[in-house]
PDB file of C-alpha atoms in Angstrom:
ATOM      1  CA  MET R   1     -32.217 -12.457 -29.314  1.00 50.00           C
ATOM      2  CA  ILE R   2     -34.073  -9.434 -27.807  1.00 56.00           C
ATOM      3  CA  GLY R   3     -30.626  -7.937 -26.626  1.00 52.00           C
ATOM      4  CA  SER R   4     -29.117  -8.185 -30.120  1.00 55.00           C
ATOM      5  CA  ARG R   5     -32.338  -6.622 -31.703  1.00 57.00           C
ATOM      6  CA  VAL R   6     -32.184  -3.721 -29.310  1.00 55.00           C
ATOM      7  CA  GLY R   7     -28.530  -3.142 -30.304  1.00 57.00           C
ATOM      8  CA  VAL R   8     -29.223  -3.231 -33.992  1.00 61.00           C
ATOM      9  CA  SER R   9     -32.029  -0.860 -33.683  1.00 64.00           C
ATOM     10  CA  ALA R  10     -29.871   1.591 -31.743  1.00 61.00           C
ATOM     11  CA  MET R  11     -26.993   1.407 -34.173  1.00 61.00           C
ATOM     12  CA  ARG R  12     -29.664   2.071 -37.057  1.00 64.00           C
ATOM     13  CA  GLN R  13     -30.946   5.072 -35.365  1.00 64.00           C
ATOM     14  CA  VAL R  14     -27.470   6.514 -34.611  1.00 59.00           C
ATOM     15  CA  ALA R  15     -26.445   5.906 -38.360  1.00 59.00           C
ATOM     16  CA  ARG R  16     -29.582   7.693 -39.456  1.00 61.00           C
ATOM     17  CA  THR R  17     -29.005  10.610 -37.401  1.00 59.00           C
ATOM     18  CA  PRO R  18     -25.932  12.947 -38.442  1.00 56.00           C
ATOM     19  CA  ASN R  19     -23.445  14.062 -35.974  1.00 57.00           C
ATOM     20  CA  ALA R  20     -24.233  17.867 -36.429  1.00 51.00           C
ATOM     21  CA  ALA R  21     -27.790  17.384 -35.845  1.00 51.00           C
ATOM     22  CA  PHE R  22     -27.220  15.445 -32.736  1.00 52.00           C
ATOM     23  CA  PHE R  23     -24.939  18.140 -31.357  1.00 52.00           C
ATOM     24  CA  SER R  24     -27.051  21.149 -32.359  1.00 56.00           C
ATOM     25  CA  GLN R  25     -30.157  19.872 -30.808  1.00 60.00           C
ATOM     26  CA  ASN R  26     -28.601  19.000 -27.603  1.00 59.00           C
ATOM     27  CA  LEU R  27     -26.169  22.024 -27.328  1.00 57.00           C
ATOM     28  CA  PRO R  28     -28.720  24.332 -25.405  1.00 60.00           C
ATOM     29  CA  ARG R  29     -29.090  21.389 -22.769  1.00 60.00           C
ATOM     30  CA  LEU R  30     -25.362  21.260 -22.622  1.00 57.00           C
ATOM     31  CA  ALA R  31     -24.941  25.100 -22.156  1.00 59.00           C
ATOM     32  CA  LEU R  32     -27.610  24.992 -19.158  1.00 57.00           C
ATOM     33  CA  GLY R  33     -25.822  22.096 -17.771  1.00 58.00           C
ATOM     34  CA  MET R  34     -22.366  23.857 -17.472  1.00 61.00           C
ATOM     35  CA  GLN R  35     -21.544  25.935 -14.553  1.00 62.00           C
ATOM     36  CA  ALA R  36     -19.357  28.803 -14.706  1.00 66.00           C
ATOM     37  CA  ARG R  37     -17.642  30.332 -11.756  1.00 65.00           C
ATOM     38  CA  THR R  38     -16.551  33.976 -12.201  1.00 72.00           C
ATOM     39  CA  VAL R  39     -13.024  34.646 -10.986  1.00 73.00           C
ATOM     40  CA  SER R  40     -11.575  37.865 -10.052  1.00 78.00           C
ATOM     41  CA  THR R  41      -7.848  38.536  -9.849  1.00 83.00           C
ATOM     42  CA  SER R  42      -5.991  41.665  -8.483  1.00 83.00           C
ATOM     43  CA  LYS R  43      -2.219  42.267  -8.544  1.00 88.00           C
ATOM     44  CA  LEU R  44      -0.618  42.084  -5.052  1.00 88.00           C
ATOM     45  CA  SER R  45       2.807  43.218  -4.065  1.00 92.00           C
ATOM     46  CA  GLU R  46       5.055  40.603  -2.541  1.00 93.00           C
ATOM     47  CA  ALA R  47       4.275  41.673   1.072  1.00 94.00           C
ATOM     48  CA  ASP R  48       0.404  41.604   0.414  1.00 92.00           C
ATOM     49  CA  ALA R  49       0.809  38.103  -1.308  1.00 91.00           C
ATOM     50  CA  GLN R  50       2.613  36.790   1.725  1.00 94.00           C
ATOM     51  CA  ALA R  51       0.221  38.078   4.076  1.00 93.00           C
ATOM     52  CA  LEU R  52      -2.664  36.389   2.060  1.00 91.00           C
ATOM     53  CA  LEU R  53      -0.986  33.254   1.908  1.00 91.00           C
ATOM     54  CA  ALA R  54      -0.361  33.380   5.847  1.00 92.00           C
ATOM     55  CA  THR R  55      -4.177  34.092   6.491  1.00 91.00           C
ATOM     56  CA  GLN R  56      -4.933  31.283   4.142  1.00 89.00           C
ATOM     57  CA  ARG R  57      -2.513  28.855   6.080  1.00 86.00           C
ATOM     58  CA  GLN R  58      -4.362  29.638   9.225  1.00 86.00           C
ATOM     59  CA  SER R  59      -7.756  28.239   8.068  1.00 82.00           C
ATOM     60  CA  ARG R  60      -6.111  25.088   6.801  1.00 77.00           C
ATOM     61  CA  PRO R  61      -6.848  22.046   8.728  1.00 72.00           C
ATOM     62  CA  VAL R  62      -4.105  20.811  10.852  1.00 70.00           C
ATOM     63  CA  ALA R  63      -3.171  17.086  10.468  1.00 69.00           C
ATOM     64  CA  PRO R  64      -3.210  15.212  13.910  1.00 68.00           C
ATOM     65  CA  HIS R  65      -0.014  14.610  15.627  1.00 68.00           C
ATOM     66  CA  LEU R  66       1.202  11.156  16.124  1.00 62.00           C
ATOM     67  CA  GLN R  67       1.136  11.322  19.711  1.00 67.00           C
ATOM     68  CA  ILE R  68      -2.630  11.512  19.956  1.00 69.00           C
ATOM     69  CA  TYR R  69      -2.795   7.751  18.579  1.00 66.00           C
ATOM     70  CA  ASP R  70      -3.033   4.695  21.031  1.00 69.00           C
ATOM     71  CA  LYS R  71       0.307   2.928  20.661  1.00 66.00           C
ATOM     72  CA  SER R  72      -1.413  -0.413  21.172  1.00 64.00           C
ATOM     73  CA  GLN R  73      -3.578   0.145  18.119  1.00 64.00           C
ATOM     74  CA  THR R  74      -1.032   1.630  15.776  1.00 58.00           C
ATOM     75  CA  TRP R  75       2.583   0.467  16.725  1.00 59.00           C
ATOM     76  CA  PHE R  76       1.705  -3.021  17.548  1.00 66.00           C
ATOM     77  CA  GLY R  77      -1.224  -3.468  15.274  1.00 75.00           C
ATOM     78  CA  GLY R  78      -0.821  -5.907  12.381  1.00 81.00           C
ATOM     79  CA  SER R  79      -1.157  -3.631   9.567  1.00 82.00           C
ATOM     80  CA  ILE R  80       1.856  -1.454  10.182  1.00 83.00           C
ATOM     81  CA  TRP R  81       4.030  -4.494  10.782  1.00 88.00           C
ATOM     82  CA  THR R  82       2.815  -6.143   7.610  1.00 91.00           C
ATOM     83  CA  ARG R  83       3.930  -3.002   5.750  1.00 90.00           C
ATOM     84  CA  ILE R  84       7.214  -3.171   7.585  1.00 90.00           C
ATOM     85  CA  THR R  85       7.863  -6.868   6.967  1.00 93.00           C
ATOM     86  CA  GLY R  86       7.079  -6.353   3.382  1.00 93.00           C
ATOM     87  CA  SER R  87       9.531  -3.395   2.978  1.00 94.00           C
ATOM     88  CA  ILE R  88      12.021  -5.582   4.622  1.00 92.00           C
ATOM     89  CA  PHE R  89      11.428  -8.288   1.870  1.00 92.00           C
ATOM     90  CA  SER R  90      11.784  -5.865  -0.927  1.00 94.00           C
ATOM     91  CA  GLY R  91      14.733  -4.062   0.418  1.00 96.00           C
ATOM     92  CA  GLY R  92      16.532  -7.140   1.341  1.00 94.00           C
ATOM     93  CA  LEU R  93      15.847  -8.613  -2.262  1.00 95.00           C
ATOM     94  CA  TYR R  94      17.007  -5.313  -3.830  1.00 97.00           C
ATOM     95  CA  THR R  95      20.103  -5.038  -1.542  1.00 97.00           C
ATOM     96  CA  PHE R  96      21.059  -8.747  -1.992  1.00 96.00           C
ATOM     97  CA  SER R  97      20.336  -8.636  -5.878  1.00 96.00           C
ATOM     98  CA  ALA R  98      22.707  -5.449  -6.321  1.00 97.00           C
ATOM     99  CA  ALA R  99      25.364  -6.927  -4.132  1.00 96.00           C
ATOM    100  CA  TYR R 100      25.246 -10.205  -6.294  1.00 95.00           C
ATOM    101  CA  LEU R 101      25.506  -8.228  -9.507  1.00 96.00           C
ATOM    102  CA  VAL R 102      28.619  -6.111  -8.279  1.00 96.00           C
ATOM    103  CA  ALA R 103      30.245  -8.975  -6.235  1.00 96.00           C
ATOM    104  CA  PRO R 104      32.635  -9.922  -9.047  1.00 94.00           C
ATOM    105  CA  LEU R 105      33.963  -6.335  -9.292  1.00 96.00           C
ATOM    106  CA  PHE R 106      34.809  -6.190  -5.742  1.00 95.00           C
ATOM    107  CA  GLY R 107      35.980  -9.911  -5.326  1.00 93.00           C
ATOM    108  CA  TRP R 108      33.032 -10.746  -2.952  1.00 93.00           C
ATOM    109  CA  HIS R 109      32.011 -14.401  -2.810  1.00 91.00           C
ATOM    110  CA  LEU R 110      28.290 -14.480  -2.583  1.00 92.00           C
ATOM    111  CA  GLU R 111      27.934 -17.867  -4.464  1.00 91.00           C
ATOM    112  CA  SER R 112      25.345 -20.371  -2.930  1.00 92.00           C
ATOM    113  CA  ALA R 113      28.426 -22.541  -1.635  1.00 94.00           C
ATOM    114  CA  SER R 114      30.172 -19.623  -0.091  1.00 94.00           C
ATOM    115  CA  ILE R 115      27.072 -18.541   1.984  1.00 93.00           C
ATOM    116  CA  ALA R 116      26.352 -22.083   2.941  1.00 95.00           C
ATOM    117  CA  ALA R 117      29.879 -22.526   4.212  1.00 95.00           C
ATOM    118  CA  ALA R 118      29.894 -19.346   6.083  1.00 94.00           C
ATOM    119  CA  PHE R 119      26.516 -20.216   7.770  1.00 95.00           C
ATOM    120  CA  GLY R 120      27.555 -23.665   8.482  1.00 94.00           C
ATOM    121  CA  SER R 121      30.631 -22.441  10.530  1.00 96.00           C
ATOM    122  CA  LEU R 122      28.555 -20.330  12.820  1.00 96.00           C
ATOM    123  CA  PRO R 123      27.675 -21.683  16.383  1.00 96.00           C
ATOM    124  CA  TYR R 124      24.060 -23.270  16.839  1.00 95.00           C
ATOM    125  CA  ALA R 125      22.527 -20.442  18.684  1.00 96.00           C
ATOM    126  CA  VAL R 126      23.645 -17.789  16.292  1.00 97.00           C
ATOM    127  CA  LYS R 127      22.292 -19.829  13.290  1.00 96.00           C
ATOM    128  CA  GLY R 128      19.083 -20.174  14.926  1.00 96.00           C
ATOM    129  CA  GLY R 129      18.849 -16.586  15.923  1.00 97.00           C
ATOM    130  CA  LEU R 130      19.624 -15.602  12.121  1.00 96.00           C
ATOM    131  CA  LYS R 131      17.082 -17.902  10.924  1.00 96.00           C
ATOM    132  CA  PHE R 132      14.502 -16.758  13.388  1.00 97.00           C
ATOM    133  CA  LEU R 133      15.329 -13.217  12.122  1.00 94.00           C
ATOM    134  CA  VAL R 134      14.714 -14.404   8.472  1.00 94.00           C
ATOM    135  CA  ALA R 135      11.563 -16.671   9.379  1.00 96.00           C
ATOM    136  CA  TRP R 136       9.644 -14.460  11.494  1.00 95.00           C
ATOM    137  CA  PRO R 137       8.762 -11.593   8.937  1.00 94.00           C
ATOM    138  CA  PHE R 138       7.765 -14.265   6.439  1.00 95.00           C
ATOM    139  CA  VAL R 139       5.457 -16.160   8.939  1.00 96.00           C
ATOM    140  CA  PHE R 140       3.909 -12.837  10.126  1.00 96.00           C
ATOM    141  CA  HIS R 141       3.658 -11.492   6.663  1.00 95.00           C
ATOM    142  CA  GLY R 142       1.704 -14.500   5.505  1.00 95.00           C
ATOM    143  CA  ILE R 143      -0.517 -15.068   8.520  1.00 95.00           C
ATOM    144  CA  ASN R 144      -1.438 -11.399   8.755  1.00 94.00           C
ATOM    145  CA  GLY R 145      -1.811 -11.171   4.867  1.00 93.00           C
ATOM    146  CA  MET R 146      -4.571 -14.095   5.500  1.00 93.00           C
ATOM    147  CA  ARG R 147      -6.234 -11.701   7.864  1.00 92.00           C
ATOM    148  CA  HIS R 148      -6.245  -8.901   5.493  1.00 90.00           C
ATOM    149  CA  LEU R 149      -7.935 -11.076   3.066  1.00 92.00           C
ATOM    150  CA  THR R 150     -10.697 -12.017   5.491  1.00 92.00           C
ATOM    151  CA  TRP R 151     -10.998  -8.220   5.918  1.00 88.00           C
ATOM    152  CA  ASP R 152     -11.605  -7.891   2.137  1.00 90.00           C
ATOM    153  CA  PHE R 153     -14.646  -9.804   2.796  1.00 91.00           C
ATOM    154  CA  ALA R 154     -15.747  -7.594   5.571  1.00 87.00           C
ATOM    155  CA  LYS R 155     -15.214 -10.251   8.169  1.00 89.00           C
ATOM    156  CA  GLY R 156     -13.842  -9.602  11.743  1.00 86.00           C
ATOM    157  CA  PHE R 157     -14.116  -5.775  12.155  1.00 83.00           C
ATOM    158  CA  SER R 158     -15.424  -5.597  15.716  1.00 86.00           C
ATOM    159  CA  LYS R 159     -13.023  -4.347  18.263  1.00 83.00           C
ATOM    160  CA  PRO R 160     -12.858  -7.530  20.162  1.00 88.00           C
ATOM    161  CA  ALA R 161     -12.273  -9.706  17.261  1.00 88.00           C
ATOM    162  CA  ILE R 162      -9.498  -7.191  15.944  1.00 86.00           C
ATOM    163  CA  LYS R 163      -7.685  -7.484  19.351  1.00 85.00           C
ATOM    164  CA  THR R 164      -8.121 -11.142  19.663  1.00 90.00           C
ATOM    165  CA  TRP R 165      -6.732 -11.849  16.147  1.00 90.00           C
ATOM    166  CA  GLY R 166      -4.098  -9.435  16.544  1.00 88.00           C
ATOM    167  CA  THR R 167      -2.829 -11.110  19.655  1.00 91.00           C
ATOM    168  CA  ALA R 168      -3.166 -14.638  18.268  1.00 94.00           C
ATOM    169  CA  ILE R 169      -1.267 -13.553  15.025  1.00 94.00           C
ATOM    170  CA  TRP R 170       1.679 -12.169  17.103  1.00 93.00           C
ATOM    171  CA  GLY R 171       1.876 -15.388  19.267  1.00 96.00           C
ATOM    172  CA  VAL R 172       1.526 -17.811  16.393  1.00 96.00           C
ATOM    173  CA  SER R 173       4.245 -15.974  14.324  1.00 96.00           C
ATOM    174  CA  ILE R 174       6.605 -15.763  17.138  1.00 96.00           C
ATOM    175  CA  VAL R 175       6.344 -19.435  18.138  1.00 97.00           C
ATOM    176  CA  SER R 176       6.351 -20.457  14.344  1.00 97.00           C
ATOM    177  CA  GLY R 177       9.235 -18.318  13.771  1.00 97.00           C
ATOM    178  CA  LEU R 178      11.258 -19.877  16.676  1.00 97.00           C
ATOM    179  CA  TYR R 179      10.410 -23.431  15.561  1.00 97.00           C
ATOM    180  CA  LEU R 180      11.386 -22.462  12.101  1.00 96.00           C
ATOM    181  CA  GLY R 181      14.630 -20.778  13.449  1.00 95.00           C
ATOM    182  CA  PHE R 182      15.881 -23.405  15.840  1.00 94.00           C
ATOM    183  CA  PHE R 183      14.151 -26.962  14.833  1.00 93.00           C
ATOM    184  CA  PHE R 184      13.805 -26.615  11.067  1.00 86.00           C
TER     185      PHE R 184
END
């Protein structure tokens, strides 16, 4: 009740005050609050402009090179592999979708029955290996996605926890991928 009365009284006050009066009374405050920066320009020759640009480049910060990073933290870290597996998923989906659309034009047979028959004729080890190559990214992406969700709640940021969970996620995802590839 009080909230609605405050809103109504504010609306009445705004309706009574014309816009011109509002802006004219606040104009000095707005002018004082604005900052102005004087800019001086000068005409430079092409050689002088290139020399000035070269001196400005020297004072820019240099991005760190990739060799300064610890490979165990960056290359085998879960975050980069989550991005890699996600890119593999999206790239594979787009590639298969485009191939499926143009298959009739080239005489390719990408129907489900053709793919199942071709896959069924492969040896057991090849089938298991191909299934592992498909299953492992899904498992890893899913499990590591759960870890990222726990990070969204600001949990598990200590270095030992990051290392322990990283190792556990790699182990569980590889074992699960092998199980799905060869026994499922």
